[in-house]
Coordinates of C-alpha atoms and ligand atoms in Angstrom, one line a residue:
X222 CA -31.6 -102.4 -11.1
X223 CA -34.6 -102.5 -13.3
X224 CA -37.9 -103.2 -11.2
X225 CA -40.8 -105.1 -13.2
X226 CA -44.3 -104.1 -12.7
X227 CA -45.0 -107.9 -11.8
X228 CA -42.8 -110.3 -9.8
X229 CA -42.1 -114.0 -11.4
X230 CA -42.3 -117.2 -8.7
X231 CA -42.0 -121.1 -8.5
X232 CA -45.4 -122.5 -7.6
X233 CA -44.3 -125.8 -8.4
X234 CA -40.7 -127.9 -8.4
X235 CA -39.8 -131.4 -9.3
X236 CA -37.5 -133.4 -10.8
X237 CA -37.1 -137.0 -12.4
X238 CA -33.8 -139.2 -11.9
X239 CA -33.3 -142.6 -14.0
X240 CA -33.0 -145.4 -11.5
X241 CA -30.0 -147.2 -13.3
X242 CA -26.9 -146.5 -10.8
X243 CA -23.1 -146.1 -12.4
X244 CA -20.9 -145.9 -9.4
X245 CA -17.6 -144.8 -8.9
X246 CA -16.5 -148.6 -8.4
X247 CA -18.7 -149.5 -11.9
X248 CA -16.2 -146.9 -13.0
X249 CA -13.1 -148.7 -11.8
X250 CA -13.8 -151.3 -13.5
X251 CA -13.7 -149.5 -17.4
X252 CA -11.3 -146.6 -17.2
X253 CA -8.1 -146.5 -14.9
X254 CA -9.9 -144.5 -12.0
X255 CA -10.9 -145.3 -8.4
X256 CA -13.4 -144.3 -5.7
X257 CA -10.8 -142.3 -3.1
X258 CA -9.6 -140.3 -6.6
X259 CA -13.0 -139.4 -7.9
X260 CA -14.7 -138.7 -4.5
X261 CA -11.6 -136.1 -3.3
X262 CA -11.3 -135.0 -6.2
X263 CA -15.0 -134.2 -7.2
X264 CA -17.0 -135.3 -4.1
X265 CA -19.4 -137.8 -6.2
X266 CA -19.9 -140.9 -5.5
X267 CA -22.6 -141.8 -7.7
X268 CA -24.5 -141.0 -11.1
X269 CA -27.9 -142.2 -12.7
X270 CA -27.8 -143.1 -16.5
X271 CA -30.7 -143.7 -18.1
X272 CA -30.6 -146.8 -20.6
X273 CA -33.3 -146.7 -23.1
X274 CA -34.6 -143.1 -23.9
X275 CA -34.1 -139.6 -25.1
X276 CA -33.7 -135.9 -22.9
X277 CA -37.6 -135.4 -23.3
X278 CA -38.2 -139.0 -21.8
X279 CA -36.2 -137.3 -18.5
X280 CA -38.3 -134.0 -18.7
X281 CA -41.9 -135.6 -19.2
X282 CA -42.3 -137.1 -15.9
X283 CA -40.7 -133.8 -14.3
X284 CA -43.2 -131.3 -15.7
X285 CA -45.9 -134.5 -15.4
X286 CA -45.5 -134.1 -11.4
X287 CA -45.6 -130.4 -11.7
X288 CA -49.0 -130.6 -13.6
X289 CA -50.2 -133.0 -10.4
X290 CA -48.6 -130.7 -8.1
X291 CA -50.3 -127.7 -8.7
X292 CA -53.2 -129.6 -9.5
X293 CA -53.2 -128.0 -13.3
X294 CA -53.8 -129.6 -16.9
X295 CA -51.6 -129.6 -20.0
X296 CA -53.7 -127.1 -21.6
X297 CA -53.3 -124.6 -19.1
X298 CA -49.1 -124.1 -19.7
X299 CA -48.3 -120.9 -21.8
X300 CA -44.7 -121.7 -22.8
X301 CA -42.1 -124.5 -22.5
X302 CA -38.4 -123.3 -22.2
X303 CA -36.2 -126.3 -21.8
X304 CA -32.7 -126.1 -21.0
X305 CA -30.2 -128.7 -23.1
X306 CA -26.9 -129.5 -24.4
X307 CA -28.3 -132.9 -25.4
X308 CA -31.2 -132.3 -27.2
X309 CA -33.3 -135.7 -28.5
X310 CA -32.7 -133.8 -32.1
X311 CA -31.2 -131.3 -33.7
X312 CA -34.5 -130.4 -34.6
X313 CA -37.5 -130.1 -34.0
X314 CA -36.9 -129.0 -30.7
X315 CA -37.2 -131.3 -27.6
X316 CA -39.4 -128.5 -26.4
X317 CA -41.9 -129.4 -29.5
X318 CA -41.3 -132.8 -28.4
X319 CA -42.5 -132.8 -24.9
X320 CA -45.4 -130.1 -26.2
X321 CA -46.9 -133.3 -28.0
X322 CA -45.9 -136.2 -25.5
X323 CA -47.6 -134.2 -22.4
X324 CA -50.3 -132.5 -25.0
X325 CA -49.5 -129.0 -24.1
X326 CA -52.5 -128.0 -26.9
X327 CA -52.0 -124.1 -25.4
X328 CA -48.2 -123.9 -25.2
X329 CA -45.4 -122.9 -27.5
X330 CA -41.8 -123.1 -26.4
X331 CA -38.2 -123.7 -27.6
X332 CA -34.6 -125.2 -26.6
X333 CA -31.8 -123.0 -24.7
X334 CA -28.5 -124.1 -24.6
X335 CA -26.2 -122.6 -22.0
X336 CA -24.8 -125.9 -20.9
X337 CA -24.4 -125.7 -16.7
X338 CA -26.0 -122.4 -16.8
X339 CA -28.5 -123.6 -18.8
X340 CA -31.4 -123.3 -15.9
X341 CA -30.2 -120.3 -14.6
X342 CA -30.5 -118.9 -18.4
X343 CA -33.9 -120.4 -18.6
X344 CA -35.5 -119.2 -15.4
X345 CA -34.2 -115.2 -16.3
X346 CA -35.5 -116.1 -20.0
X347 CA -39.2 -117.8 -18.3
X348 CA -39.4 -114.7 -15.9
X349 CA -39.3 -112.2 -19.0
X350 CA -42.5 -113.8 -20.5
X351 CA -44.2 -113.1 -16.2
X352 CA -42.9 -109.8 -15.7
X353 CA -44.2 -108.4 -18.9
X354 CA -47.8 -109.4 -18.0
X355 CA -48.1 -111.5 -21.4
X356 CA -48.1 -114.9 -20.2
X357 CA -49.1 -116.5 -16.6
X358 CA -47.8 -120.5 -16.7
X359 CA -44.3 -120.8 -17.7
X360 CA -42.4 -124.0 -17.4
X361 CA -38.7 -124.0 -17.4
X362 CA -36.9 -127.4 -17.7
X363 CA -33.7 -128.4 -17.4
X364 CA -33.0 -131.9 -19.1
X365 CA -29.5 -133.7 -19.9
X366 CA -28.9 -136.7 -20.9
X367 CA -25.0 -136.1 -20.4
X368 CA -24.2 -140.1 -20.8
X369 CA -25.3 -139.6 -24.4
X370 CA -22.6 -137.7 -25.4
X371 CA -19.8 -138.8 -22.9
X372 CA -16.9 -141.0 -23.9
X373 CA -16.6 -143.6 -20.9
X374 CA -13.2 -144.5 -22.4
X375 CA -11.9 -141.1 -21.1
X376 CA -11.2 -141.3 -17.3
X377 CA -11.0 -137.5 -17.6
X378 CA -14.8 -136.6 -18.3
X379 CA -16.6 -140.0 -17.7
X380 CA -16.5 -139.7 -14.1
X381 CA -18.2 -136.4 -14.1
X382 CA -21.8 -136.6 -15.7
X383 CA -24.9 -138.0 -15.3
X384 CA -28.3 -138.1 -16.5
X385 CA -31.7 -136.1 -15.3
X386 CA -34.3 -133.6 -15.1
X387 CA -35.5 -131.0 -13.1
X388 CA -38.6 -128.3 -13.6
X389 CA -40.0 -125.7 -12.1
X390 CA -43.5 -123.5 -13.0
X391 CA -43.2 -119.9 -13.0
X392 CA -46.4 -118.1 -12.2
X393 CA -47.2 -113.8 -11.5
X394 CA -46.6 -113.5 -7.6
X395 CA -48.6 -111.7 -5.6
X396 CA -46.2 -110.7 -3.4
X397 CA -44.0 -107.9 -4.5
X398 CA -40.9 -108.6 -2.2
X399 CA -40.6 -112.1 -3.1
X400 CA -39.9 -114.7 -5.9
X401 CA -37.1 -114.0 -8.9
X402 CA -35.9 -111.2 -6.9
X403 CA -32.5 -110.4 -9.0
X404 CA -29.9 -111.9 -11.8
X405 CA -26.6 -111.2 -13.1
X406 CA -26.1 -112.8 -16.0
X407 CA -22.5 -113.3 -17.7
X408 CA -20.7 -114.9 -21.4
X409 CA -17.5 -114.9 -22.7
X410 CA -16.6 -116.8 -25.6
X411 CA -13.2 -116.9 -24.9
X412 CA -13.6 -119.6 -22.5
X413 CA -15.1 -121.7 -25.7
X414 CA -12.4 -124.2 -26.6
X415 CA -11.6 -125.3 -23.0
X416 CA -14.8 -127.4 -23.1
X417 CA -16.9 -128.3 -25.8
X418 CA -18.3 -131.1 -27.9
X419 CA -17.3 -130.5 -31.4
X420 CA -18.8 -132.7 -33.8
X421 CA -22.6 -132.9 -35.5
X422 CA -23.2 -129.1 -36.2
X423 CA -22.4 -127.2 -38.8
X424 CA -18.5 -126.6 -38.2
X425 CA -18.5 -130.5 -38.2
X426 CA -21.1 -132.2 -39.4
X427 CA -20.9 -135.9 -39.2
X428 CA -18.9 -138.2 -40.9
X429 CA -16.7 -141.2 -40.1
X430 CA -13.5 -139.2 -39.3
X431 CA -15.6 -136.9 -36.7
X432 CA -16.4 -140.6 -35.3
X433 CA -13.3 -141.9 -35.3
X434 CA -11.7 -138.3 -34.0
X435 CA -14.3 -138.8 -31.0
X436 CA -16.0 -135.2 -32.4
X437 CA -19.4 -136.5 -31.2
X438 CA -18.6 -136.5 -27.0
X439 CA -17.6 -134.1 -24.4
X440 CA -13.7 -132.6 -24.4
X441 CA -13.2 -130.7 -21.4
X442 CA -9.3 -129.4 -20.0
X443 CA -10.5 -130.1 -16.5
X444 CA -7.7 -127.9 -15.2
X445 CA -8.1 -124.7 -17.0
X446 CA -12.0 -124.8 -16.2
X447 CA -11.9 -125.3 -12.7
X448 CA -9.5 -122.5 -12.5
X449 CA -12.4 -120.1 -14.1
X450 CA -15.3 -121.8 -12.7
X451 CA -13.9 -121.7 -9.3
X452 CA -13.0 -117.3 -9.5
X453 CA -16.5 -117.1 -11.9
X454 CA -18.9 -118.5 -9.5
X455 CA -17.6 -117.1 -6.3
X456 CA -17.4 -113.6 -8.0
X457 CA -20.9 -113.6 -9.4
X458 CA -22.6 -114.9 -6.3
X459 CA -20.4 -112.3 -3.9
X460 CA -22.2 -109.5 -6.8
X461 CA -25.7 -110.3 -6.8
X462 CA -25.4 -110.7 -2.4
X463 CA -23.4 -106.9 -1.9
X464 CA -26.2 -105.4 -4.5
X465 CA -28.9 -107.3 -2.5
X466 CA -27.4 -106.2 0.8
X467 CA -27.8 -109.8 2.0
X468 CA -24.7 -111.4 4.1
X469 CA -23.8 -115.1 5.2
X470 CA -26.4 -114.5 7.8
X471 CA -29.4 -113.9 6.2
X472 CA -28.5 -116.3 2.9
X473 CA -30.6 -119.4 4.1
X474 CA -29.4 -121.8 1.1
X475 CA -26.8 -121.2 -2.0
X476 CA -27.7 -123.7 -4.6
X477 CA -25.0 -124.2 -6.8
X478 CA -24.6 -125.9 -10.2
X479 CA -23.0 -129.0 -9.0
X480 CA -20.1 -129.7 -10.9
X481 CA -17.1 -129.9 -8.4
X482 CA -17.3 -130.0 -4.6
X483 CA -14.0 -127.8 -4.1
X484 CA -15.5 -125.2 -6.3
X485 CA -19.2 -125.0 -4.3
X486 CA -17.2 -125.3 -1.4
X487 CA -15.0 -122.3 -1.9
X488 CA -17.6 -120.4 -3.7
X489 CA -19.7 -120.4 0.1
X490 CA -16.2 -119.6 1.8
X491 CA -16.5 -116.8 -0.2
X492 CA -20.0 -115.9 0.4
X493 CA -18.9 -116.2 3.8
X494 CA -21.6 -119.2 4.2
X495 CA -21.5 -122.5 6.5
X496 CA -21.5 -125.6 4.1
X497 CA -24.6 -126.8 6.3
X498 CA -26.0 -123.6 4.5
X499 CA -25.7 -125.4 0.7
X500 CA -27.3 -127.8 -1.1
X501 CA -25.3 -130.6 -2.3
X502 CA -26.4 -134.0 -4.0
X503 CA -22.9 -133.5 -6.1
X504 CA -22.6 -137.0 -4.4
X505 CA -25.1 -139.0 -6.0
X506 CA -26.0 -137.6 -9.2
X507 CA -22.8 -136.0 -10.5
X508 CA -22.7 -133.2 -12.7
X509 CA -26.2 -133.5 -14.8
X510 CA -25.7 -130.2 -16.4
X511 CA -29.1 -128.1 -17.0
X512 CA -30.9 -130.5 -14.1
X513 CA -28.4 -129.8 -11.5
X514 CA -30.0 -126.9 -9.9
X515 CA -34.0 -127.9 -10.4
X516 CA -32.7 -131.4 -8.7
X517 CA -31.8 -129.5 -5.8
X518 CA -34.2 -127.3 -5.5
X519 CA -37.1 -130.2 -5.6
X520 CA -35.0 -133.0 -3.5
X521 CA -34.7 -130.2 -0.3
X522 CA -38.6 -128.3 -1.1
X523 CA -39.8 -132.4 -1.0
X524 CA -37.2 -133.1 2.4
X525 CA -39.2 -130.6 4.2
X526 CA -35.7 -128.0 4.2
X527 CA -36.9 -125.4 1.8
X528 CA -39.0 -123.5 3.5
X529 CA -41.6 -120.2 2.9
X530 CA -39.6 -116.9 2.8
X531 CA -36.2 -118.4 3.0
X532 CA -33.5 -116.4 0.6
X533 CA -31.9 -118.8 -1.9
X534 CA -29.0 -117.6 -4.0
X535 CA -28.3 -119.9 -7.7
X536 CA -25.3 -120.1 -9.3
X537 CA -23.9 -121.5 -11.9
X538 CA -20.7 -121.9 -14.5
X539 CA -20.7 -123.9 -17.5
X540 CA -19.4 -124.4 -21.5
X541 CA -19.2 -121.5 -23.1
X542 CA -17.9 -120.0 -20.4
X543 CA -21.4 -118.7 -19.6
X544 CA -22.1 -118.0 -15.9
X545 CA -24.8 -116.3 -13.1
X546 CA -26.6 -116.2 -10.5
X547 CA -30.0 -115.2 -8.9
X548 CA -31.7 -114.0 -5.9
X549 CA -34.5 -116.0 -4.9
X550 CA -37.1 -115.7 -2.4
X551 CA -38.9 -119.0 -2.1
X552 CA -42.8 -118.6 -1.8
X553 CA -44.1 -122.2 -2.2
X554 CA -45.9 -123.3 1.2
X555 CA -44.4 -126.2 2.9
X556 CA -44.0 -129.7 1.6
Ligands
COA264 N1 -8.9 -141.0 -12.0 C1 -7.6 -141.0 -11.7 N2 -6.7 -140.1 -12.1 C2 -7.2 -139.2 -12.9 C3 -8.5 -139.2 -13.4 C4 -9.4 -140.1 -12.9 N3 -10.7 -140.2 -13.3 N4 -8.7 -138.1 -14.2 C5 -7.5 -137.5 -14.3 N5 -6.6 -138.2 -13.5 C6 -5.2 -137.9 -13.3 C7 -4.6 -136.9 -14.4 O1 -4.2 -137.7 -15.5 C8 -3.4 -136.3 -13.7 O2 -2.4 -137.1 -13.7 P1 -0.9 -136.6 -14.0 O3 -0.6 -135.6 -12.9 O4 -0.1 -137.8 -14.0 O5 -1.0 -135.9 -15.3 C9 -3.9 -136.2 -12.2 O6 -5.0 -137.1 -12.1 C10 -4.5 -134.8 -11.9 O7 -5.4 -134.4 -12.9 P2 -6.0 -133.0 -12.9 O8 -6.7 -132.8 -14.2 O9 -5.0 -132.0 -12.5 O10 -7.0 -133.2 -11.7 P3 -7.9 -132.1 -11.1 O11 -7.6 -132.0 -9.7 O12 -7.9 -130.8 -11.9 O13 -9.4 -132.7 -11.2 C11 -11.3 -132.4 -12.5 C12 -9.9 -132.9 -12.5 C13 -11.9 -132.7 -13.9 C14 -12.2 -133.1 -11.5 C15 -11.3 -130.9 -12.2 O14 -10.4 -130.3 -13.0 C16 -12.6 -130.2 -12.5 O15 -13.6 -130.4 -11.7 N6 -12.7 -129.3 -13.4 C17 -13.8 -128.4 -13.7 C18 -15.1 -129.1 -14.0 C19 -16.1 -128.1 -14.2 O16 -16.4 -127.3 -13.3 N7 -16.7 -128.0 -15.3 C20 -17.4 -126.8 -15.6 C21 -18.8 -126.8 -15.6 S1 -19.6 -128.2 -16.1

């Protein structure tokens, strides 16, 4: 394992959720679903939507708190990585766009898309630009504004998703031992056309027939992915702990991308872990994609349960297939 000269860490975390509710029994009442199915099935309960807006208008008051939080102005951000499937455009890039909402006059940045690996992507990405000693304030953002692209005709999907942001700052640390400790990063294209949104790039750009073929929203074969996602996430999380020589004991939180409660559940059975030992809001926000782990991380730093020194382990699966995790030590003082 490769040791940089100079450790990456979180020195701020927040998030931003729309207030706008879609239930499970909103959901009854436009596809043939209902509650018992959705919540064994997936564990949620609840998503947010967010009516009038764009992906950048879910990440500006996440990195606006972050700027308040560590007591920082816009100028003083070196780079913007945001993490998106659901970019406000093609181009520019939301990243450009929240540089001149939140007049980040010093920053440059850019869009990732790695779909629910998206933040775990971004953070390895945002570290790169710490360790090598060439930048020192580096937001990484994950945004989706999944109800923009979701069909809520399709009982399959349409219970799943759901809209918000999460961010985190990545500053030098100047503790060695602690911080962005260790990644394993994975791809395989093969996974590709078990869950994808084909329509609007270049393989289909839009016309009425990709509109009327439903090109333009989410197709997922929920079945096939789970299979994967379930193997993938356990397998990568079970890696980074033996090469870390860490154990279900001294693991103090997984954080997992939320997309299914039966495969974060059997990912800690793996990782021999109590489920007291996981962070879960699976239940009211759904799958949000990028935001997913940020949400967590800020919701239990802000409930006074993330604490100084604890080890955290990410991980994530998502569209692609692309798929990680990472070993954290948290450094932020206490909430
Ligand atoms: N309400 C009620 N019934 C539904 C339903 C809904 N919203 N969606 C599907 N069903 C039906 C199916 O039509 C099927 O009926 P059939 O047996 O008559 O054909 C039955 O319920 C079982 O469907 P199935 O797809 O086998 O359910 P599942 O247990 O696999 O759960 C998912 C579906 C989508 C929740 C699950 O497959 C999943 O979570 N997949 C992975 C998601 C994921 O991790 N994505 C990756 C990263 S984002």
């Amino acid at each position: 394992m490769r040791k940089p000269p100079i450790r990456a860490t979180v020195t701020a975390v927040s998030h931003y959720a729309p207030d706008k509710v879609l239930s499970n029994f909103d959901l009854e009442k436009m596809v043939d679903t209902n509650d018992e199915w959705i919540r064994a099935r997936t564990g949620i309960r609840e998503r947010r939507i967010l009516e009038n807006g764009a992906t950048s208008d879910l990440a500006v008051p996440a990195i606006r708190e972050i700027l308040e939080q560590r007591g920082i102005g816009p100028d003083e951000i070196d780079v913007l990585v945001v993490t998106t499937v659901t970019p406000d455009m093609f181009f520019p890039s939301t990243a450009c766009v929240i540089q001149e909402k939140l007049k980040l006059q010093n920053a440059w940045g850019f869009d990732l898309s790695a779909a629910c690996s998206g933040f775990l992507y971004g953070l390895v990405v945002g570290a790169q630009f710490i360790e090598s000693g060439t930048h020192k304030k580096v937001l990484v953002v994950g945004a989706d504004k999944m109800s923009a692209i979701t069909d809520y005709t399709d009982r399959n999907t349409c219970i799943l998703f759901g809209d918000a942001a999460g961010a985190v700052l990545l500053e030098p640390s100047e503790d060695y031992e602690a911080g962005l400790l260790d990644h394993v990063m994975y791809c395989d294209g093969s996974g590709g056309e078990f869950l994808y949104m084909k329509g609007g790039g270049s393989l289909n750009p839009p016309t009425h027939e990709t509109v009327d073929k439903k090109y333009h929203y989410i197709y997922q074969d929920g079945k096939a992915v789970f299979k994967v996602a379930v193997v993938g996430m356990a397998d990568v999380s079970e890696e980074i702990m033996k090469r870390n020589n860490l154990t279900g004991d001294n693991v103090d939180w997984l954080v997992p991308h939320q997309a299914n409660l039966r495969i974060i559940s059997a990912c800690a059975d793996r990782m021999n872990l109590a489920i007291e030992k996981v962070m879960l809001n699976i239940d009211r926000y759904g799958n949000t994609t990028a935001a997913t782990i940020p949400l967590c991380l800020s919701e239990w730093w802000k409930d006074g349960k993330l604490l100084k020194d604890q080890n955290l382990i990410l991980s994530a699966f998502g569209a692609g297939y692309t798929w990680g995790a990472m070993y954290l030590k948290w450094t932020m003082d206490n909430a």
